[in-house]
Structure formats: C-alpha cells, structure tokens
Amino acid sequence: MQPFRSPSMPPEDRTLSPYTGHTRAHWEATADALLAAVAPYATEDQALYHLPGDRPSWSGRLSDGLEGYARTLLLAAFRRDEKALERYADGLAAGVSGVWPRIEHRGQPLVEAASVALALRLTRPLLWDRLSDGARQRAAAWLGEALTAEPWPCNWELFPVTVGGFLQEIGHEPDAAREAVDRGLERIEQWYVGDGWYTDGDGRAFDYYNGWALHLYPVLHAWLAGDAQLLDLYGGRLSAHLADYARLFGADGAPLHQGRSLTYRFATTAPLWLGALTGRTPLPPGETRRLASGALRYFLDRGAVDDRGLLTLGWHGPDPAVLQGYSGPASPYWASKAFLGLLLPADHEVWTAPEEPGPAERADAVTPIAAPNWLLQSTRSDGVVRLHNHGSEDVRYDPHYTRLAYSTVTVPSPAYDNTVTVGGDPSRTSIEPLGVGEGWAASRHTAGEGVRVTSLVVARGAAEVRVHLVAGASPGTPVRVTGWTPTEGLGAELLPAHNLSGDLTGVTADGPTLFAALARLTAEQDPVPLAESVSVRVAGPGEIRVSWTDGPQVRIRLADGEVAVSDGQ
C-alpha cells in the first residue's frame, strides 16, 4: 500500500510538528485532493455522487448517490472552498427539484439531510444566500421532512436536531424546527451515563459514535446558535469526554480498533477539533493537533486512499470486515468530519503551538473509565493502547463490541480472540459491568444456556492477569481461553496460570470453577519474560493473589457476580 501524497502536499515541518510533520497546510492539501478526486463522479446536474464500487448499501444506488453529495459537501464546507461550493450549490438546486429521495421514517436520507443542513449553516453566505428564492424554498421544504421523520433510537435522534437548528435560523417552520431540536436533545438524555459518555441507544453500546455524533451535533448546534446555556451543558460533557478520549490513540496515530463504522477512519479526530473550536477541552493545543494529525497520517500512510484519490471501504485499504449493511461507496466520507479543525483560523494556537506528545507517549498508564466500565492500558515503550472491555456490548455488530479486549495494533479475529469459550460456545452476551478500579476491571456475562462467566483483568505495564469464574456449567465442561491475535511485529502471549493446560484449555469442576491466565501484547523488543513479571497464587475458594515483580501484591475475591480487589500486603 502506497502512502497518499497530494501533489500540493507541502514538505514536513518537524520544527512545529516534531511528531507528525503535519501543519494546517497539510490538512488543507489533503482536503483539496479529496474534493478534487470525487468531482468526476458527480452526475451532470451535480446532485448525486456515484462513487465507484461493487458494494452498494442496503439503501440503494439513489440514496448512495445522495450520501456521496452530502458527505463531500460537508468537506467543502469545512474547507470553505468557494469554487467547490458553487458546484454543490448547483447540485442542491437540482437535488431538491425532484432528484433526491424523500426523507422518510428511519431512512438513510435523514442522515444525509443532517450533513446538508450543517454544511448550509456553516457556509450560509457562501452557498445558501446565493441560491435563488425558489431553490431555497424547495431546499427548505425537502429538509423540513426531517423534522417529523422518525429516527432510529440511537444517535440518529440528533439528525432532526441538526436540520432543525438550520431551519430555525432561516425562519422555516420555526415552531416545528424548535420542537424537533428539543425532542432530539431530550431523547439523548436517557443515554447519557455520566463523565462525558453516552451509550448509542438503549443498552451499553460504547464506541466512537460518542465523539463523531453524540457530542458533535449538540455541541455544534449550541455553538452555532450562540446558546451559552446549552454550550455549557454539552461543552462540559465534551470536555470530560476528551480527558478519556485522548487515551484512545496509539503513538503511531492509530485509533482503537473497536466498534462499528470504522471505515469513517479519521473522523475519530472530530471531537478533538470540536473541543478546541468551542474552548471546551482539557487538552493543550499542541496535543490536540498531534493526536489529530497523527490519526490522519496513520490512515493516509496505510492505503486508506486508493490510486484514484478516493477513500476506500475499509480500515487501511479495502476491508469488508469493518463494514455494515448501511456501508456504501460514499460512506467513508463521513471522514470529512475530521476537517472540522479548518474552521479555526490559521493563527489559532491549535495550529501555531508546537506539537506535544499524546498520553500513550508520555508514560505507562492503566486507566479505569467508569462509565463504559473499560480499562485502558498503554505503554510508552511501544505506544500501544489496549482496551479491556467489561461494559460495552452490541450483539448486532459482534465482534467489534463483545470481545474482552481490543487494541490500536490488532483487529478482532474470526477465530475468537480475547474470548472465553465454554462448552464450545464462544458467545459473550448480557454483559453486566461489575466495576473498575486502580489497575482492574470486571464484568459478568452469559456463555450458553445457564452458564455465567465472571471475568476480571488486572494490568500493569504491558502485562495482564485474566481471571474467569465459570458457574452453572456441568462438571467436565470444556473451557478454552484465548488472548491477543498474533500480529507481525508484535509479541502476543498467553500463559496458563490456574486450571488451564498448556493449550489454554481446562474443564469445570462440580460447582463454580476458577481459571486464570497471564497475557501480554507488546511491540517492545526482548521484554522481560512474562512469567517473571507477574505470578498468580490461588489462596482459597474464589481468592487469588497477584504479585507483580516491580509492584504491589493484589488480592482478588471472586464470586458469581461479585468482585473485590484490594492491596494484598
């Protein structure tokens, strides 16, 4: 895979940006190249962008063409490219004159209407105000269907909010627009779980939708509306979220490979820029740009853009494993949200401050995040970030939610990595968070009929101790534990520590049965042998002592659905 290099890409600036070499000029050049690459795929009337590919979404070709228009329009809006916006103005006038599909209940055009409305709101003097009266009336009428269209009960609730904010601003159906805004903001309250985290709908679906949707739309709406009270509320949540969010990026720029819609790639940077744009961020400006530019470079250097200059459906290059049924040829262009930072003026400190290292580069850290019941483990020596998942679940999109662990350098394996298989059943459903604390996280889940598995991880440096208590299984039921996926350039280890044989299998006894293993994922060369870093001793029924060679002893008491972790000294 060849790194993407726009012909207009300037030389690296390792003085201002010692970690990535990228400056605002690199972001501008990338945006310009992406916009130029999609232009040939517009229909003659500019209303649809039919990007190449043999994988349409489940919404069909017409909707996919609208998606191509809307998501690349968003890029042009952030870039404030007046020449490109002229083309999009022509496309808008044609699209709302009978080309675009109607906005209906739970239909994809509702999603794209939000991108169109946001772009119009951001560029009103450059696009909207230059349309004819008739085109504006037709466009407002088309967008107005979003005010009453029923969204899916998840982040989709914010699409009518985004449309309603624009329609309020231009005075189109102001009462209905206000009601749509209020209704959507009220609905997401039921999914706010505190500390800056939302679940994406009912249940416990925690992923990047927190950043590129559930924070993005309310904060932008409050900011654009000049509503100080709303901005304090949603901006405060964003700031709290960014304290955790910054830890989700590896030193190589990679975001964690977890959750759905991963083909949006560097859209993961949108909340970083949003915090800087609105002044609601705990991150220094140099760290914000380092993390954002690191993610952009990570994908550009690894084949995210093909030889036509188009974003592909995948992660690095094309990759069907990260796609969903709604993924069509233009879906990756929600990556346009990454260019939100271009709304900041060139003399803003986020562009002028020298880059500062991100959390994974500063020090080893094991960080509990209570809201999603996650434990983040990062190591400075190799810049790898690992996520121990003891609270996020969305069985519709397994395996990107239900594995025990994810990282910035591995991908979920079809062979069920980071899993406990009981009686041949590798499923992990009905996950119940049991808490997180200093260096640990725990949960309980269902694995087959009547079987409950209580799992706990204790981590220090790159080393982990994984403990599983299997209850409700018949005596002699086989149990298999898996760890990290072996990956080139990485050491992926899993060693038996209790009730497991050399091949990491064991069997249940008569009653709840405890299993333990040592694990490690590292890119460090010649690390201390894992077995010399930590030891495990069973001190009684459901009680384990973990002793770190370079740290304290930890005492773990495990029962079905109950966990206690304390200093073992």
Short mmCIF file of N, CA and C in Angstrom, two decimals, residues 239-389:
data_model
loop_
_atom_site.label_atom_id
_atom_site.label_comp_id
_atom_site.label_asym_id
_atom_site.label_seq_id
_atom_site.Cartn_x
_atom_site.Cartn_y
_atom_site.Cartn_z
N SER A 239 -15.81 18.17 27.21
CA SER A 239 -14.51 18.33 27.87
C SER A 239 -14.19 17.13 28.75
N ALA A 240 -15.19 16.66 29.49
CA ALA A 240 -14.99 15.47 30.33
C ALA A 240 -14.67 14.26 29.47
N HIS A 241 -15.35 14.14 28.34
CA HIS A 241 -15.12 13.00 27.45
C HIS A 241 -13.71 13.02 26.87
N LEU A 242 -13.23 14.19 26.49
CA LEU A 242 -11.93 14.28 25.86
C LEU A 242 -10.79 13.87 26.79
N ALA A 243 -10.99 14.01 28.09
CA ALA A 243 -9.96 13.56 29.03
C ALA A 243 -9.71 12.06 28.88
N ASP A 244 -10.78 11.30 28.63
CA ASP A 244 -10.64 9.87 28.35
C ASP A 244 -10.29 9.62 26.89
N TYR A 245 -10.93 10.36 26.01
CA TYR A 245 -10.83 10.11 24.57
C TYR A 245 -9.40 10.20 24.07
N ALA A 246 -8.64 11.13 24.60
CA ALA A 246 -7.25 11.31 24.16
C ALA A 246 -6.43 10.05 24.37
N ARG A 247 -6.86 9.20 25.28
CA ARG A 247 -6.12 7.97 25.58
C ARG A 247 -6.43 6.83 24.61
N LEU A 248 -7.33 7.06 23.66
CA LEU A 248 -7.73 6.02 22.72
C LEU A 248 -6.86 5.97 21.47
N PHE A 249 -5.79 6.79 21.43
CA PHE A 249 -4.92 6.84 20.26
C PHE A 249 -3.53 6.32 20.60
N GLY A 250 -3.01 5.43 19.75
CA GLY A 250 -1.66 4.93 19.93
C GLY A 250 -0.63 5.95 19.48
N ALA A 251 0.63 5.69 19.82
CA ALA A 251 1.70 6.61 19.45
C ALA A 251 1.88 6.69 17.95
N ASP A 252 1.46 5.66 17.22
CA ASP A 252 1.54 5.69 15.76
C ASP A 252 0.37 6.42 15.12
N GLY A 253 -0.53 6.97 15.94
CA GLY A 253 -1.69 7.69 15.44
C GLY A 253 -2.95 6.86 15.33
N ALA A 254 -2.83 5.55 15.50
CA ALA A 254 -3.98 4.66 15.30
C ALA A 254 -5.03 4.85 16.38
N PRO A 255 -6.31 5.00 15.98
CA PRO A 255 -7.39 4.90 16.95
C PRO A 255 -7.58 3.43 17.35
N LEU A 256 -8.23 3.22 18.47
CA LEU A 256 -8.57 1.85 18.85
C LEU A 256 -9.47 1.20 17.80
N HIS A 257 -9.20 -0.06 17.53
CA HIS A 257 -9.98 -0.80 16.54
C HIS A 257 -11.14 -1.47 17.25
N GLN A 258 -12.20 -0.70 17.51
CA GLN A 258 -13.35 -1.19 18.28
C GLN A 258 -14.60 -0.45 17.86
N GLY A 259 -15.73 -1.14 17.83
CA GLY A 259 -17.00 -0.51 17.50
C GLY A 259 -17.32 -0.62 16.02
N ARG A 260 -18.43 0.02 15.63
CA ARG A 260 -18.86 -0.07 14.24
C ARG A 260 -18.49 1.19 13.46
N SER A 261 -18.75 1.14 12.16
CA SER A 261 -18.47 2.26 11.25
C SER A 261 -17.01 2.68 11.26
N LEU A 262 -16.11 1.72 11.43
CA LEU A 262 -14.70 2.05 11.49
C LEU A 262 -14.18 2.59 10.16
N THR A 263 -14.92 2.39 9.09
CA THR A 263 -14.49 2.91 7.80
C THR A 263 -14.53 4.44 7.74
N TYR A 264 -15.07 5.09 8.77
CA TYR A 264 -15.01 6.55 8.83
C TYR A 264 -13.62 7.03 9.22
N ARG A 265 -12.80 6.13 9.69
CA ARG A 265 -11.37 6.34 9.91
C ARG A 265 -11.07 7.60 10.74
N PHE A 266 -10.48 8.62 10.09
CA PHE A 266 -10.01 9.78 10.85
C PHE A 266 -11.13 10.72 11.26
N ALA A 267 -12.39 10.34 11.05
CA ALA A 267 -13.48 11.07 11.71
C ALA A 267 -13.33 11.01 13.22
N THR A 268 -12.53 10.05 13.69
CA THR A 268 -12.26 9.97 15.13
C THR A 268 -11.64 11.26 15.67
N THR A 269 -11.09 12.10 14.80
CA THR A 269 -10.46 13.34 15.27
C THR A 269 -11.45 14.47 15.49
N ALA A 270 -12.68 14.32 15.02
CA ALA A 270 -13.65 15.41 15.08
C ALA A 270 -13.85 15.97 16.49
N PRO A 271 -14.04 15.13 17.52
CA PRO A 271 -14.24 15.72 18.85
C PRO A 271 -13.02 16.46 19.38
N LEU A 272 -11.82 16.06 18.94
CA LEU A 272 -10.61 16.78 19.35
C LEU A 272 -10.67 18.22 18.85
N TRP A 273 -10.98 18.37 17.55
CA TRP A 273 -11.09 19.71 16.97
C TRP A 273 -12.27 20.47 17.59
N LEU A 274 -13.37 19.77 17.85
CA LEU A 274 -14.56 20.41 18.41
C LEU A 274 -14.26 21.06 19.75
N GLY A 275 -13.48 20.36 20.57
CA GLY A 275 -13.10 20.93 21.87
C GLY A 275 -12.32 22.21 21.71
N ALA A 276 -11.38 22.22 20.74
CA ALA A 276 -10.60 23.43 20.51
C ALA A 276 -11.46 24.55 19.92
N LEU A 277 -12.36 24.19 19.01
CA LEU A 277 -13.20 25.18 18.35
C LEU A 277 -14.10 25.91 19.33
N THR A 278 -14.62 25.20 20.31
CA THR A 278 -15.58 25.78 21.26
C THR A 278 -14.94 26.15 22.59
N GLY A 279 -13.66 25.88 22.75
CA GLY A 279 -13.00 26.18 24.01
C GLY A 279 -13.38 25.23 25.12
N ARG A 280 -13.89 24.06 24.77
CA ARG A 280 -14.31 23.07 25.77
C ARG A 280 -13.41 21.85 25.65
N THR A 281 -12.19 21.96 26.12
CA THR A 281 -11.26 20.85 26.05
C THR A 281 -10.24 20.96 27.18
N PRO A 282 -9.85 19.83 27.76
CA PRO A 282 -8.78 19.85 28.75
C PRO A 282 -7.40 19.68 28.11
N LEU A 283 -7.35 19.52 26.79
CA LEU A 283 -6.11 19.20 26.11
C LEU A 283 -5.37 20.45 25.67
N PRO A 284 -4.06 20.50 25.84
CA PRO A 284 -3.28 21.62 25.30
C PRO A 284 -3.41 21.64 23.78
N PRO A 285 -3.32 22.82 23.16
CA PRO A 285 -3.50 22.89 21.70
C PRO A 285 -2.50 22.03 20.93
N GLY A 286 -1.26 21.95 21.40
CA GLY A 286 -0.28 21.13 20.70
C GLY A 286 -0.58 19.65 20.77
N GLU A 287 -1.21 19.22 21.84
CA GLU A 287 -1.60 17.81 21.95
C GLU A 287 -2.81 17.52 21.07
N THR A 288 -3.74 18.47 21.01
CA THR A 288 -4.90 18.28 20.13
C THR A 288 -4.45 18.05 18.70
N ARG A 289 -3.56 18.93 18.21
CA ARG A 289 -3.13 18.79 16.82
C ARG A 289 -2.29 17.54 16.63
N ARG A 290 -1.45 17.19 17.61
CA ARG A 290 -0.63 15.99 17.47
C ARG A 290 -1.50 14.74 17.32
N LEU A 291 -2.55 14.63 18.16
CA LEU A 291 -3.42 13.46 18.09
C LEU A 291 -4.19 13.44 16.77
N ALA A 292 -4.71 14.59 16.36
CA ALA A 292 -5.49 14.65 15.12
C ALA A 292 -4.62 14.38 13.90
N SER A 293 -3.48 15.05 13.82
CA SER A 293 -2.60 14.85 12.66
C SER A 293 -2.02 13.44 12.67
N GLY A 294 -1.81 12.89 13.85
CA GLY A 294 -1.32 11.52 13.92
C GLY A 294 -2.31 10.53 13.33
N ALA A 295 -3.59 10.72 13.63
CA ALA A 295 -4.61 9.83 13.08
C ALA A 295 -4.74 10.01 11.57
N LEU A 296 -4.70 11.25 11.10
CA LEU A 296 -4.77 11.49 9.66
C LEU A 296 -3.62 10.80 8.94
N ARG A 297 -2.41 11.00 9.44
CA ARG A 297 -1.24 10.38 8.81
C ARG A 297 -1.30 8.86 8.87
N TYR A 298 -1.79 8.35 9.99
CA TYR A 298 -1.86 6.90 10.15
C TYR A 298 -2.60 6.26 8.98
N PHE A 299 -3.73 6.82 8.61
CA PHE A 299 -4.53 6.24 7.54
C PHE A 299 -3.99 6.60 6.15
N LEU A 300 -3.54 7.83 5.98
CA LEU A 300 -3.01 8.22 4.67
C LEU A 300 -1.77 7.40 4.32
N ASP A 301 -0.99 7.05 5.34
CA ASP A 301 0.24 6.29 5.10
C ASP A 301 0.00 4.80 4.90
N ARG A 302 -1.23 4.35 5.11
CA ARG A 302 -1.50 2.91 5.09
C ARG A 302 -2.58 2.51 4.09
N GLY A 303 -2.77 3.29 3.06
CA GLY A 303 -3.62 2.86 1.96
C GLY A 303 -5.09 3.18 2.06
N ALA A 304 -5.47 4.11 2.95
CA ALA A 304 -6.89 4.46 3.06
C ALA A 304 -7.41 5.11 1.78
N VAL A 305 -6.53 5.78 1.05
CA VAL A 305 -6.89 6.44 -0.20
C VAL A 305 -6.27 5.65 -1.35
N ASP A 306 -7.08 5.32 -2.36
CA ASP A 306 -6.58 4.50 -3.46
C ASP A 306 -5.88 5.35 -4.52
N ASP A 307 -5.47 4.71 -5.62
CA ASP A 307 -4.70 5.43 -6.62
C ASP A 307 -5.53 6.43 -7.42
N ARG A 308 -6.85 6.44 -7.20
CA ARG A 308 -7.72 7.47 -7.81
C ARG A 308 -7.94 8.64 -6.86
N GLY A 309 -7.38 8.53 -5.66
CA GLY A 309 -7.57 9.58 -4.67
C GLY A 309 -8.84 9.43 -3.87
N LEU A 310 -9.48 8.25 -3.93
CA LEU A 310 -10.75 8.02 -3.25
C LEU A 310 -10.56 7.24 -1.96
N LEU A 311 -11.34 7.59 -0.94
CA LEU A 311 -11.37 6.80 0.28
C LEU A 311 -12.06 5.47 0.00
N THR A 312 -11.45 4.39 0.47
CA THR A 312 -11.99 3.06 0.22
C THR A 312 -12.85 2.60 1.39
N LEU A 313 -13.63 1.57 1.14
CA LEU A 313 -14.43 0.94 2.20
C LEU A 313 -13.53 -0.02 2.96
N GLY A 314 -13.07 0.42 4.11
CA GLY A 314 -12.19 -0.44 4.89
C GLY A 314 -11.53 0.33 6.01
N TRP A 315 -10.38 -0.15 6.44
CA TRP A 315 -9.63 0.44 7.55
C TRP A 315 -8.34 1.02 7.00
N HIS A 316 -7.36 0.18 6.72
CA HIS A 316 -6.20 0.67 5.97
C HIS A 316 -6.65 0.78 4.52
N GLY A 317 -6.55 -0.32 3.77
CA GLY A 317 -7.15 -0.36 2.45
C GLY A 317 -8.53 -0.97 2.53
N PRO A 318 -9.05 -1.47 1.43
CA PRO A 318 -10.37 -2.11 1.44
C PRO A 318 -10.41 -3.27 2.42
N ASP A 319 -11.49 -3.35 3.20
CA ASP A 319 -11.58 -4.39 4.22
C ASP A 319 -13.05 -4.60 4.59
N PRO A 320 -13.68 -5.66 4.06
CA PRO A 320 -15.11 -5.89 4.35
C PRO A 320 -15.39 -6.21 5.81
N ALA A 321 -14.38 -6.59 6.57
CA ALA A 321 -14.60 -6.98 7.97
C ALA A 321 -15.08 -5.82 8.83
N VAL A 322 -14.84 -4.58 8.42
CA VAL A 322 -15.24 -3.44 9.24
C VAL A 322 -16.51 -2.77 8.74
N LEU A 323 -17.20 -3.40 7.79
CA LEU A 323 -18.36 -2.78 7.18
C LEU A 323 -19.67 -3.30 7.77
N GLN A 324 -20.72 -2.51 7.59
CA GLN A 324 -22.08 -2.89 7.96
C GLN A 324 -22.97 -2.81 6.72
N GLY A 325 -24.22 -3.24 6.86
CA GLY A 325 -25.12 -3.23 5.73
C GLY A 325 -25.39 -1.84 5.18
N TYR A 326 -25.26 -0.83 6.04
CA TYR A 326 -25.50 0.54 5.58
C TYR A 326 -24.29 1.16 4.90
N SER A 327 -23.18 0.43 4.82
CA SER A 327 -21.96 0.97 4.22
C SER A 327 -22.03 0.90 2.71
N GLY A 328 -21.99 2.06 2.07
CA GLY A 328 -21.98 2.14 0.61
C GLY A 328 -20.72 2.83 0.14
N PRO A 329 -20.55 3.00 -1.18
CA PRO A 329 -19.30 3.54 -1.72
C PRO A 329 -18.88 4.89 -1.14
N ALA A 330 -19.86 5.72 -0.78
CA ALA A 330 -19.54 7.06 -0.27
C ALA A 330 -19.50 7.13 1.25
N SER A 331 -19.83 6.03 1.92
CA SER A 331 -19.88 6.06 3.39
C SER A 331 -18.59 6.55 4.04
N PRO A 332 -17.40 6.15 3.53
CA PRO A 332 -16.17 6.59 4.19
C PRO A 332 -16.03 8.11 4.28
N TYR A 333 -16.81 8.84 3.51
CA TYR A 333 -16.64 10.29 3.50
C TYR A 333 -17.26 10.99 4.70
N TRP A 334 -17.77 10.21 5.66
CA TRP A 334 -18.03 10.83 6.97
C TRP A 334 -16.70 11.17 7.63
N ALA A 335 -15.62 10.67 7.07
CA ALA A 335 -14.28 11.11 7.48
C ALA A 335 -14.11 12.61 7.29
N SER A 336 -14.99 13.22 6.50
CA SER A 336 -14.96 14.68 6.32
C SER A 336 -15.02 15.42 7.64
N LYS A 337 -15.64 14.81 8.64
CA LYS A 337 -15.76 15.47 9.95
C LYS A 337 -14.40 15.78 10.55
N ALA A 338 -13.37 15.06 10.11
CA ALA A 338 -12.03 15.31 10.62
C ALA A 338 -11.53 16.70 10.28
N PHE A 339 -12.10 17.32 9.24
CA PHE A 339 -11.61 18.61 8.78
C PHE A 339 -12.32 19.78 9.47
N LEU A 340 -13.06 19.47 10.53
CA LEU A 340 -13.69 20.48 11.36
C LEU A 340 -12.66 21.51 11.85
N GLY A 341 -11.43 21.06 12.07
CA GLY A 341 -10.39 21.96 12.57
C GLY A 341 -10.09 23.11 11.64
N LEU A 342 -10.42 22.98 10.34
CA LEU A 342 -10.16 24.07 9.40
C LEU A 342 -11.08 25.26 9.62
N LEU A 343 -12.11 25.10 10.47
CA LEU A 343 -12.93 26.25 10.84
C LEU A 343 -12.16 27.19 11.77
N LEU A 344 -11.13 26.67 12.41
CA LEU A 344 -10.29 27.50 13.26
C LEU A 344 -9.37 28.33 12.38
N PRO A 345 -9.18 29.61 12.69
CA PRO A 345 -8.31 30.44 11.86
C PRO A 345 -6.86 29.96 11.91
N ALA A 346 -6.11 30.31 10.87
CA ALA A 346 -4.73 29.84 10.76
C ALA A 346 -3.86 30.31 11.91
N ASP A 347 -4.24 31.42 12.56
CA ASP A 347 -3.42 31.91 13.66
C ASP A 347 -3.89 31.41 15.02
N HIS A 348 -4.85 30.48 15.02
CA HIS A 348 -5.30 29.90 16.29
C HIS A 348 -4.18 29.04 16.87
N GLU A 349 -4.09 29.03 18.19
CA GLU A 349 -2.97 28.33 18.84
C GLU A 349 -2.96 26.83 18.55
N VAL A 350 -4.11 26.26 18.19
CA VAL A 350 -4.12 24.83 17.88
C VAL A 350 -3.32 24.56 16.61
N TRP A 351 -3.15 25.60 15.77
CA TRP A 351 -2.33 25.46 14.56
C TRP A 351 -0.92 25.99 14.75
N THR A 352 -0.72 26.90 15.70
CA THR A 352 0.58 27.55 15.85
C THR A 352 1.44 26.98 16.97
N ALA A 353 0.81 26.28 17.93
CA ALA A 353 1.58 25.73 19.04
C ALA A 353 2.38 24.51 18.58
N PRO A 354 3.59 24.32 19.09
CA PRO A 354 4.33 23.10 18.75
C PRO A 354 3.58 21.86 19.24
N GLU A 355 3.68 20.78 18.48
CA GLU A 355 3.03 19.54 18.89
C GLU A 355 3.57 19.06 20.24
N GLU A 356 2.66 18.51 21.03
CA GLU A 356 3.03 17.90 22.30
C GLU A 356 2.63 16.42 22.26
N PRO A 357 3.34 15.57 23.00
CA PRO A 357 3.04 14.13 22.95
C PRO A 357 1.65 13.81 23.50
N GLY A 358 1.06 12.76 22.96
CA GLY A 358 -0.20 12.27 23.47
C GLY A 358 0.01 11.40 24.69
N PRO A 359 -1.08 11.01 25.37
CA PRO A 359 -0.96 10.22 26.60
C PRO A 359 -0.15 8.94 26.44
N ALA A 360 -0.31 8.22 25.33
CA ALA A 360 0.40 6.95 25.15
C ALA A 360 1.90 7.13 25.01
N GLU A 361 2.32 8.36 24.71
CA GLU A 361 3.75 8.63 24.53
C GLU A 361 4.40 9.18 25.79
N ARG A 362 3.60 9.57 26.78
CA ARG A 362 4.17 10.25 27.93
C ARG A 362 4.60 9.30 29.03
N ALA A 363 3.81 8.28 29.29
CA ALA A 363 4.11 7.38 30.40
C ALA A 363 3.25 6.14 30.30
N ASP A 364 3.69 5.04 30.91
CA ASP A 364 2.83 3.87 31.05
C ASP A 364 1.60 4.28 31.87
N ALA A 365 0.46 3.75 31.51
CA ALA A 365 -0.75 4.10 32.25
C ALA A 365 -1.75 2.96 32.18
N VAL A 366 -2.42 2.72 33.30
CA VAL A 366 -3.57 1.82 33.36
C VAL A 366 -4.70 2.64 33.94
N THR A 367 -5.67 2.98 33.08
CA THR A 367 -6.66 3.99 33.42
C THR A 367 -8.06 3.40 33.43
N PRO A 368 -8.72 3.38 34.59
CA PRO A 368 -10.12 2.93 34.62
C PRO A 368 -11.05 4.01 34.11
N ILE A 369 -12.04 3.63 33.29
CA ILE A 369 -13.06 4.56 32.82
C ILE A 369 -14.40 3.98 33.25
N ALA A 370 -14.99 4.61 34.23
CA ALA A 370 -16.13 4.01 34.93
C ALA A 370 -17.38 3.91 34.06
N ALA A 371 -17.69 4.95 33.27
CA ALA A 371 -18.96 4.96 32.55
C ALA A 371 -19.14 3.75 31.63
N PRO A 372 -18.20 3.46 30.74
CA PRO A 372 -18.34 2.26 29.92
C PRO A 372 -17.80 1.01 30.59
N ASN A 373 -17.23 1.15 31.79
CA ASN A 373 -16.60 0.04 32.50
C ASN A 373 -15.46 -0.56 31.67
N TRP A 374 -14.56 0.33 31.26
CA TRP A 374 -13.38 -0.03 30.48
C TRP A 374 -12.12 0.18 31.31
N LEU A 375 -11.09 -0.55 30.95
CA LEU A 375 -9.76 -0.32 31.50
C LEU A 375 -8.83 -0.09 30.31
N LEU A 376 -8.19 1.09 30.26
CA LEU A 376 -7.26 1.40 29.19
C LEU A 376 -5.84 1.18 29.70
N GLN A 377 -5.06 0.49 28.90
CA GLN A 377 -3.69 0.11 29.26
C GLN A 377 -2.76 0.55 28.14
N SER A 378 -1.84 1.46 28.44
CA SER A 378 -0.93 1.94 27.40
C SER A 378 0.51 1.87 27.90
N THR A 379 1.43 1.68 26.98
CA THR A 379 2.84 1.55 27.33
C THR A 379 3.68 2.50 26.47
N ARG A 380 4.50 3.28 27.13
CA ARG A 380 5.29 4.30 26.46
C ARG A 380 6.35 3.69 25.54
N SER A 381 6.88 2.54 25.92
CA SER A 381 7.98 1.94 25.15
C SER A 381 7.59 1.61 23.72
N ASP A 382 6.33 1.22 23.51
CA ASP A 382 5.89 0.86 22.15
C ASP A 382 4.70 1.67 21.67
N GLY A 383 4.11 2.51 22.53
CA GLY A 383 2.99 3.36 22.13
C GLY A 383 1.70 2.62 21.89
N VAL A 384 1.60 1.36 22.35
CA VAL A 384 0.40 0.55 22.12
C VAL A 384 -0.65 0.87 23.19
N VAL A 385 -1.90 0.98 22.75
CA VAL A 385 -3.02 1.16 23.67
C VAL A 385 -3.91 -0.07 23.58
N ARG A 386 -4.28 -0.59 24.75
CA ARG A 386 -5.15 -1.76 24.83
C ARG A 386 -6.40 -1.38 25.62
N LEU A 387 -7.53 -1.83 25.16
CA LEU A 387 -8.81 -1.59 25.82
C LEU A 387 -9.35 -2.90 26.36
N HIS A 388 -9.54 -2.97 27.66
CA HIS A 388 -10.17 -4.14 28.28
C HIS A 388 -11.64 -3.81 28.47
N ASN A 389 -12.46 -4.53 27.73
CA ASN A 389 -13.88 -4.22 27.61
C ASN A 389 -14.70 -5.04 28.60
#
